[in-house]
mmCIF file of C-alpha atoms in Angstrom:
data_model
loop_
_atom_site.group_PDB
_atom_site.id
_atom_site.type_symbol
_atom_site.label_atom_id
_atom_site.label_comp_id
_atom_site.label_asym_id
_atom_site.label_seq_id
_atom_site.Cartn_x
_atom_site.Cartn_y
_atom_site.Cartn_z
ATOM 1 C CA GLN A 148 19.188 15.302 5.638
ATOM 2 C CA GLN A 149 19.758 12.798 8.407
ATOM 3 C CA PRO A 150 17.720 13.775 11.471
ATOM 4 C CA VAL A 151 19.747 14.683 14.519
ATOM 5 C CA GLN A 152 18.925 13.039 17.818
ATOM 6 C CA SER A 153 19.759 14.149 21.318
ATOM 7 C CA PRO A 154 21.101 13.043 23.646
ATOM 8 C CA GLN A 155 23.570 10.637 22.018
ATOM 9 C CA ALA A 156 23.535 8.414 25.065
ATOM 10 C CA VAL A 157 21.751 8.210 28.373
ATOM 11 C CA ILE A 158 22.000 5.962 31.413
ATOM 12 C CA LEU A 159 18.978 5.559 33.641
ATOM 13 C CA ARG A 160 18.140 3.672 36.769
ATOM 14 C CA GLU A 161 15.029 1.536 36.658
ATOM 15 C CA GLY A 162 11.974 3.675 37.212
ATOM 16 C CA GLU A 163 13.474 6.902 35.916
ATOM 17 C CA ASP A 164 12.149 8.846 32.960
ATOM 18 C CA ALA A 165 13.868 9.878 29.733
ATOM 19 C CA VAL A 166 13.203 12.079 26.748
ATOM 20 C CA ILE A 167 14.801 11.571 23.346
ATOM 21 C CA ASN A 168 14.589 14.309 20.775
ATOM 22 C CA CYS A 169 14.683 14.162 16.990
ATOM 23 C CA SER A 170 15.117 17.174 14.768
ATOM 24 C CA SER A 171 14.967 17.399 10.980
ATOM 25 C CA SER A 172 15.909 20.155 8.564
ATOM 26 C CA LYS A 173 13.243 19.041 6.106
ATOM 27 C CA ALA A 174 9.466 19.228 6.129
ATOM 28 C CA LEU A 175 8.106 15.954 7.414
ATOM 29 C CA TYR A 176 5.152 13.792 6.515
ATOM 30 C CA SER A 177 5.670 11.366 9.346
ATOM 31 C CA VAL A 178 8.041 10.426 12.110
ATOM 32 C CA HIS A 179 8.685 6.853 13.164
ATOM 33 C CA TRP A 180 10.395 5.606 16.294
ATOM 34 C CA TYR A 181 12.295 2.321 16.471
ATOM 35 C CA ARG A 182 14.311 0.514 19.087
ATOM 36 C CA GLN A 183 17.213 -1.709 18.166
ATOM 37 C CA LYS A 184 18.964 -4.119 20.476
ATOM 38 C CA HIS A 185 22.480 -5.277 19.811
ATOM 39 C CA GLY A 186 22.657 -7.769 16.972
ATOM 40 C CA GLU A 187 18.969 -7.463 16.141
ATOM 41 C CA ALA A 188 16.953 -5.588 13.534
ATOM 42 C CA PRO A 189 15.118 -2.385 14.486
ATOM 43 C CA VAL A 190 11.682 -2.887 15.991
ATOM 44 C CA PHE A 191 8.863 -0.443 15.375
ATOM 45 C CA LEU A 192 7.569 1.494 18.381
ATOM 46 C CA MET A 193 5.180 4.061 16.958
ATOM 47 C CA ILE A 194 4.461 6.397 14.075
ATOM 48 C CA LEU A 195 3.260 9.974 14.168
ATOM 49 C CA LEU A 196 1.685 11.500 11.118
ATOM 50 C CA LYS A 197 1.588 15.131 10.090
ATOM 51 C CA GLY A 198 -0.918 16.938 12.259
ATOM 52 C CA GLY A 199 0.924 17.433 15.517
ATOM 53 C CA GLU A 200 -0.539 14.419 17.218
ATOM 54 C CA GLN A 201 0.750 12.712 20.254
ATOM 55 C CA LYS A 202 0.673 8.991 20.676
ATOM 56 C CA GLY A 203 1.501 6.573 23.374
ATOM 57 C CA HIS A 204 0.983 3.202 24.782
ATOM 58 C CA GLU A 205 1.700 2.203 28.318
ATOM 59 C CA LYS A 206 4.822 4.025 29.395
ATOM 60 C CA ILE A 207 6.161 5.100 26.009
ATOM 61 C CA SER A 208 4.710 8.077 24.200
ATOM 62 C CA ALA A 209 5.786 10.541 21.549
ATOM 63 C CA SER A 210 4.923 13.931 20.156
ATOM 64 C CA PHE A 211 5.399 15.495 16.720
ATOM 65 C CA ASN A 212 5.629 19.213 16.097
ATOM 66 C CA GLU A 213 5.455 19.505 12.322
ATOM 67 C CA LYS A 214 6.070 23.260 12.327
ATOM 68 C CA LYS A 215 9.371 22.795 14.095
ATOM 69 C CA GLN A 216 10.064 19.479 12.324
ATOM 70 C CA GLN A 217 10.773 17.923 15.667
ATOM 71 C CA SER A 218 9.632 14.868 17.537
ATOM 72 C CA SER A 219 10.232 13.662 21.061
ATOM 73 C CA LEU A 220 9.987 10.194 22.554
ATOM 74 C CA TYR A 221 9.044 9.954 26.219
ATOM 75 C CA LEU A 222 9.887 6.908 28.301
ATOM 76 C CA THR A 223 8.444 6.861 31.780
ATOM 77 C CA ALA A 224 9.238 4.548 34.663
ATOM 78 C CA SER A 225 11.926 2.861 32.578
ATOM 79 C CA GLN A 226 12.414 -0.883 32.706
ATOM 80 C CA LEU A 227 15.525 -2.952 32.032
ATOM 81 C CA SER A 228 13.929 -4.095 28.770
ATOM 82 C CA TYR A 229 13.986 -0.512 27.477
ATOM 83 C CA SER A 230 17.749 -0.671 26.969
ATOM 84 C CA GLY A 231 18.846 -0.377 23.375
ATOM 85 C CA THR A 232 19.467 2.184 20.701
ATOM 86 C CA TYR A 233 16.537 4.353 19.722
ATOM 87 C CA PHE A 234 16.207 5.747 16.244
ATOM 88 C CA CYS A 235 13.755 8.183 14.855
ATOM 89 C CA GLY A 236 12.954 7.795 11.187
ATOM 90 C CA THR A 237 11.606 10.558 9.030
ATOM 91 C CA GLU A 238 9.610 10.485 5.872
ATOM 92 C CA GLY A 239 9.327 13.686 3.895
ATOM 93 C CA THR A 240 7.332 14.552 0.823
ATOM 94 C CA GLY A 241 9.938 12.753 -1.245
ATOM 95 C CA ASN A 242 10.410 9.034 -1.222
ATOM 96 C CA GLN A 243 13.476 8.623 0.939
ATOM 97 C CA PHE A 244 13.355 7.535 4.527
ATOM 98 C CA TYR A 245 16.081 8.677 6.880
ATOM 99 C CA PHE A 246 17.028 7.221 10.214
ATOM 100 C CA GLY A 247 18.346 9.565 12.863
ATOM 101 C CA THR A 248 21.753 9.540 14.464
ATOM 102 C CA GLY A 249 20.579 7.267 17.270
ATOM 103 C CA THR A 250 20.386 7.463 21.057
ATOM 104 C CA SER A 251 21.876 4.726 23.183
ATOM 105 C CA LEU A 252 19.753 4.080 26.250
ATOM 106 C CA THR A 253 20.994 1.942 29.117
ATOM 107 C CA VAL A 254 18.765 1.105 32.047
ATOM 108 C CA ILE A 255 20.527 -0.205 35.122
ATOM 109 C CA PRO A 256 19.005 -1.837 38.205
ATOM 110 C CA ASP B 1296 5.311 -16.919 9.528
ATOM 111 C CA THR B 1297 4.104 -13.716 7.887
ATOM 112 C CA GLY B 1298 7.088 -11.529 8.740
ATOM 113 C CA VAL B 1299 9.845 -10.223 6.491
ATOM 114 C CA SER B 1300 12.461 -12.815 5.615
ATOM 115 C CA GLN B 1301 15.941 -12.399 4.180
ATOM 116 C CA ASP B 1302 18.304 -14.882 2.661
ATOM 117 C CA PRO B 1303 21.089 -15.626 3.301
ATOM 118 C CA ARG B 1304 21.568 -14.537 6.897
ATOM 119 C CA HIS B 1305 25.332 -14.489 6.535
ATOM 120 C CA LYS B 1306 27.570 -14.205 3.508
ATOM 121 C CA ILE B 1307 31.351 -14.272 3.373
ATOM 122 C CA THR B 1308 32.864 -13.433 0.037
ATOM 123 C CA LYS B 1309 36.197 -12.488 -1.411
ATOM 124 C CA ARG B 1310 36.852 -9.024 -2.707
ATOM 125 C CA GLY B 1311 35.863 -8.706 -6.329
ATOM 126 C CA GLN B 1312 33.121 -11.318 -6.230
ATOM 127 C CA ASN B 1313 29.448 -10.593 -6.877
ATOM 128 C CA VAL B 1314 26.806 -11.287 -4.248
ATOM 129 C CA THR B 1315 23.014 -11.299 -4.323
ATOM 130 C CA PHE B 1316 20.635 -11.049 -1.402
ATOM 131 C CA ARG B 1317 16.944 -11.801 -1.352
ATOM 132 C CA CYS B 1318 14.124 -10.221 0.647
ATOM 133 C CA ASP B 1319 10.579 -11.527 0.955
ATOM 134 C CA PRO B 1320 8.340 -8.797 2.359
ATOM 135 C CA ILE B 1321 4.998 -9.051 4.107
ATOM 136 C CA SER B 1322 2.620 -9.862 1.264
ATOM 137 C CA GLU B 1323 0.146 -7.023 1.730
ATOM 138 C CA HIS B 1324 2.836 -4.331 1.858
ATOM 139 C CA ASN B 1325 3.462 -2.440 -1.344
ATOM 140 C CA ARG B 1326 6.656 -0.702 -0.238
ATOM 141 C CA LEU B 1327 9.985 -2.411 0.173
ATOM 142 C CA TYR B 1328 13.115 -0.725 1.479
ATOM 143 C CA TRP B 1329 16.776 -1.694 1.503
ATOM 144 C CA TYR B 1330 19.152 -0.301 4.117
ATOM 145 C CA ARG B 1331 22.775 -0.815 5.025
ATOM 146 C CA GLN B 1332 23.978 -0.657 8.600
ATOM 147 C CA THR B 1333 27.497 -0.677 9.946
ATOM 148 C CA LEU B 1334 28.510 -1.123 13.541
ATOM 149 C CA GLY B 1335 27.481 1.791 15.745
ATOM 150 C CA GLN B 1336 25.563 3.552 13.012
ATOM 151 C CA GLY B 1337 21.905 3.790 12.176
ATOM 152 C CA PRO B 1338 20.424 2.154 9.095
ATOM 153 C CA GLU B 1339 21.371 4.015 5.930
ATOM 154 C CA PHE B 1340 18.755 4.219 3.191
ATOM 155 C CA LEU B 1341 19.771 2.543 -0.067
ATOM 156 C CA THR B 1342 16.659 2.266 -2.190
ATOM 157 C CA TYR B 1343 12.945 1.655 -2.101
ATOM 158 C CA PHE B 1344 10.232 0.145 -4.254
ATOM 159 C CA GLN B 1345 6.558 0.777 -4.485
ATOM 160 C CA ASN B 1346 5.208 -2.410 -5.972
ATOM 161 C CA GLU B 1347 7.644 -3.226 -8.797
ATOM 162 C CA ALA B 1348 8.756 0.358 -9.395
ATOM 163 C CA GLN B 1349 12.063 1.506 -7.933
ATOM 164 C CA LEU B 1350 11.137 5.035 -6.908
ATOM 165 C CA GLU B 1351 14.233 6.204 -5.151
ATOM 166 C CA LYS B 1352 17.893 5.320 -4.965
ATOM 167 C CA SER B 1353 20.373 6.896 -2.614
ATOM 168 C CA ARG B 1354 23.072 9.005 -4.197
ATOM 169 C CA LEU B 1355 25.463 7.190 -1.906
ATOM 170 C CA LEU B 1356 24.807 3.991 -3.807
ATOM 171 C CA SER B 1357 27.459 3.288 -6.370
ATOM 172 C CA ASP B 1358 26.802 1.734 -9.750
ATOM 173 C CA ARG B 1359 27.982 -1.576 -8.340
ATOM 174 C CA PHE B 1360 24.698 -1.870 -6.460
ATOM 175 C CA SER B 1361 21.479 -2.812 -8.162
ATOM 176 C CA ALA B 1362 18.105 -3.865 -6.856
ATOM 177 C CA GLU B 1363 15.067 -5.389 -8.460
ATOM 178 C CA ARG B 1364 11.549 -6.283 -7.495
ATOM 179 C CA PRO B 1365 10.313 -7.916 -10.673
ATOM 180 C CA LYS B 1366 6.764 -8.822 -9.751
ATOM 181 C CA GLY B 1367 6.213 -6.476 -6.868
ATOM 182 C CA SER B 1368 6.747 -9.264 -4.390
ATOM 183 C CA PHE B 1369 10.267 -10.383 -3.390
ATOM 184 C CA SER B 1370 13.299 -8.211 -4.065
ATOM 185 C CA THR B 1371 16.954 -8.851 -4.747
ATOM 186 C CA LEU B 1372 19.943 -6.659 -4.017
ATOM 187 C CA GLU B 1373 23.099 -7.362 -5.990
ATOM 188 C CA ILE B 1374 26.546 -6.017 -5.284
ATOM 189 C CA GLN B 1375 29.058 -6.419 -8.060
ATOM 190 C CA ARG B 1376 32.834 -6.468 -7.594
ATOM 191 C CA THR B 1377 32.553 -6.352 -3.827
ATOM 192 C CA GLU B 1378 34.968 -4.213 -1.822
ATOM 193 C CA GLN B 1379 35.926 -4.479 1.829
ATOM 194 C CA GLY B 1380 33.960 -1.312 2.506
ATOM 195 C CA ASP B 1381 30.797 -3.154 1.513
ATOM 196 C CA SER B 1382 31.014 -5.250 4.668
ATOM 197 C CA ALA B 1383 27.887 -4.424 6.641
ATOM 198 C CA MET B 1384 24.450 -5.663 7.654
ATOM 199 C CA TYR B 1385 21.970 -5.309 4.816
ATOM 200 C CA LEU B 1386 18.439 -4.831 6.086
ATOM 201 C CA CYS B 1387 15.194 -5.106 4.212
ATOM 202 C CA ALA B 1388 11.934 -3.657 5.447
ATOM 203 C CA SER B 1389 8.416 -3.605 4.106
ATOM 204 C CA GLY B 1390 5.570 -1.220 4.773
ATOM 205 C CA GLY B 1391 3.529 1.499 3.147
ATOM 206 C CA GLN B 1392 3.390 5.280 3.181
ATOM 207 C CA GLY B 1393 2.539 6.488 6.626
ATOM 208 C CA ILE B 1394 2.675 3.067 8.177
ATOM 209 C CA GLU B 1395 5.386 1.346 10.105
ATOM 210 C CA GLN B 1396 8.228 -0.566 8.517
ATOM 211 C CA TYR B 1397 8.771 -4.150 9.469
ATOM 212 C CA PHE B 1398 12.352 -5.257 9.270
ATOM 213 C CA GLY B 1399 13.757 -8.595 8.314
ATOM 214 C CA PRO B 1400 16.594 -10.180 10.279
ATOM 215 C CA GLY B 1401 19.212 -8.820 7.875
ATOM 216 C CA THR B 1402 22.035 -10.318 5.836
ATOM 217 C CA ARG B 1403 25.486 -9.833 7.292
ATOM 218 C CA LEU B 1404 28.060 -9.467 4.538
ATOM 219 C CA THR B 1405 31.749 -9.914 5.191
ATOM 220 C CA VAL B 1406 34.146 -9.139 2.352
ATOM 221 C CA THR B 1407 37.626 -10.569 2.860
#
C-alpha cells in the first residue's frame, strides 16, 4: 500500500528542472508532498485533493490524476535549497496515511 | 510557539525497559499521527487519532506499542519491553482530513 516514487534519486545542476512521480495502488482522497532534509522532520510543500487539480507556488507545482492514482511534483529552475528527500503521502478513503518510497534530490552548483 | 512539540528529543534506554514519548499538537488540529522513521526510509505510519479516538493502528505495530490521547489534546506513545529494533526516530504530526500535516521535531530513541 506504500506509494511508489520514481526516480529514486536525481542529481541536478542549479537551474535545471525535475519531475518526481508518485503512484498508488489504492484509490486516493488526497496526495501530499513533503521535503525532508537530513536530520530534520518532513516539511509540507502542498496538498492536492481529489478532483484532478494542479497546484503550484513559485517554481514548485504538482498535479494529481485521481483516475490513475498518480501524482507528479514539478521543480523548475532548481535552487541549492531544493536538495533533500521528497516524499509523497497518500490518504485514501480509510484512515491510514502512507508515505512514498522517497526521492533523493541533490542540486549542485 | 504554536507548532507541534515532542518530548523528549532524545532517549537512550536499555533493552527491556519501557519508554514513553509525548506529543503536543497544534491546538486547532483534531487529527494526530504517530510515525516511525529509520535511516534512509520514509516515515512509517503507526497510528492516528481524531480527537480522543484512536481510529487506526498499523498492523505492523506490535502489542508492545500503545498510544493514548486522553482529552483530545496531547498524546503519548509508550513502548514496553524495548528491543534494539525499536531504535528509530518517532515523529508526531497534527492536521486534519484533507489538510497538511505539521510535524514535530521527533524523538530519537536508541535502545542499547
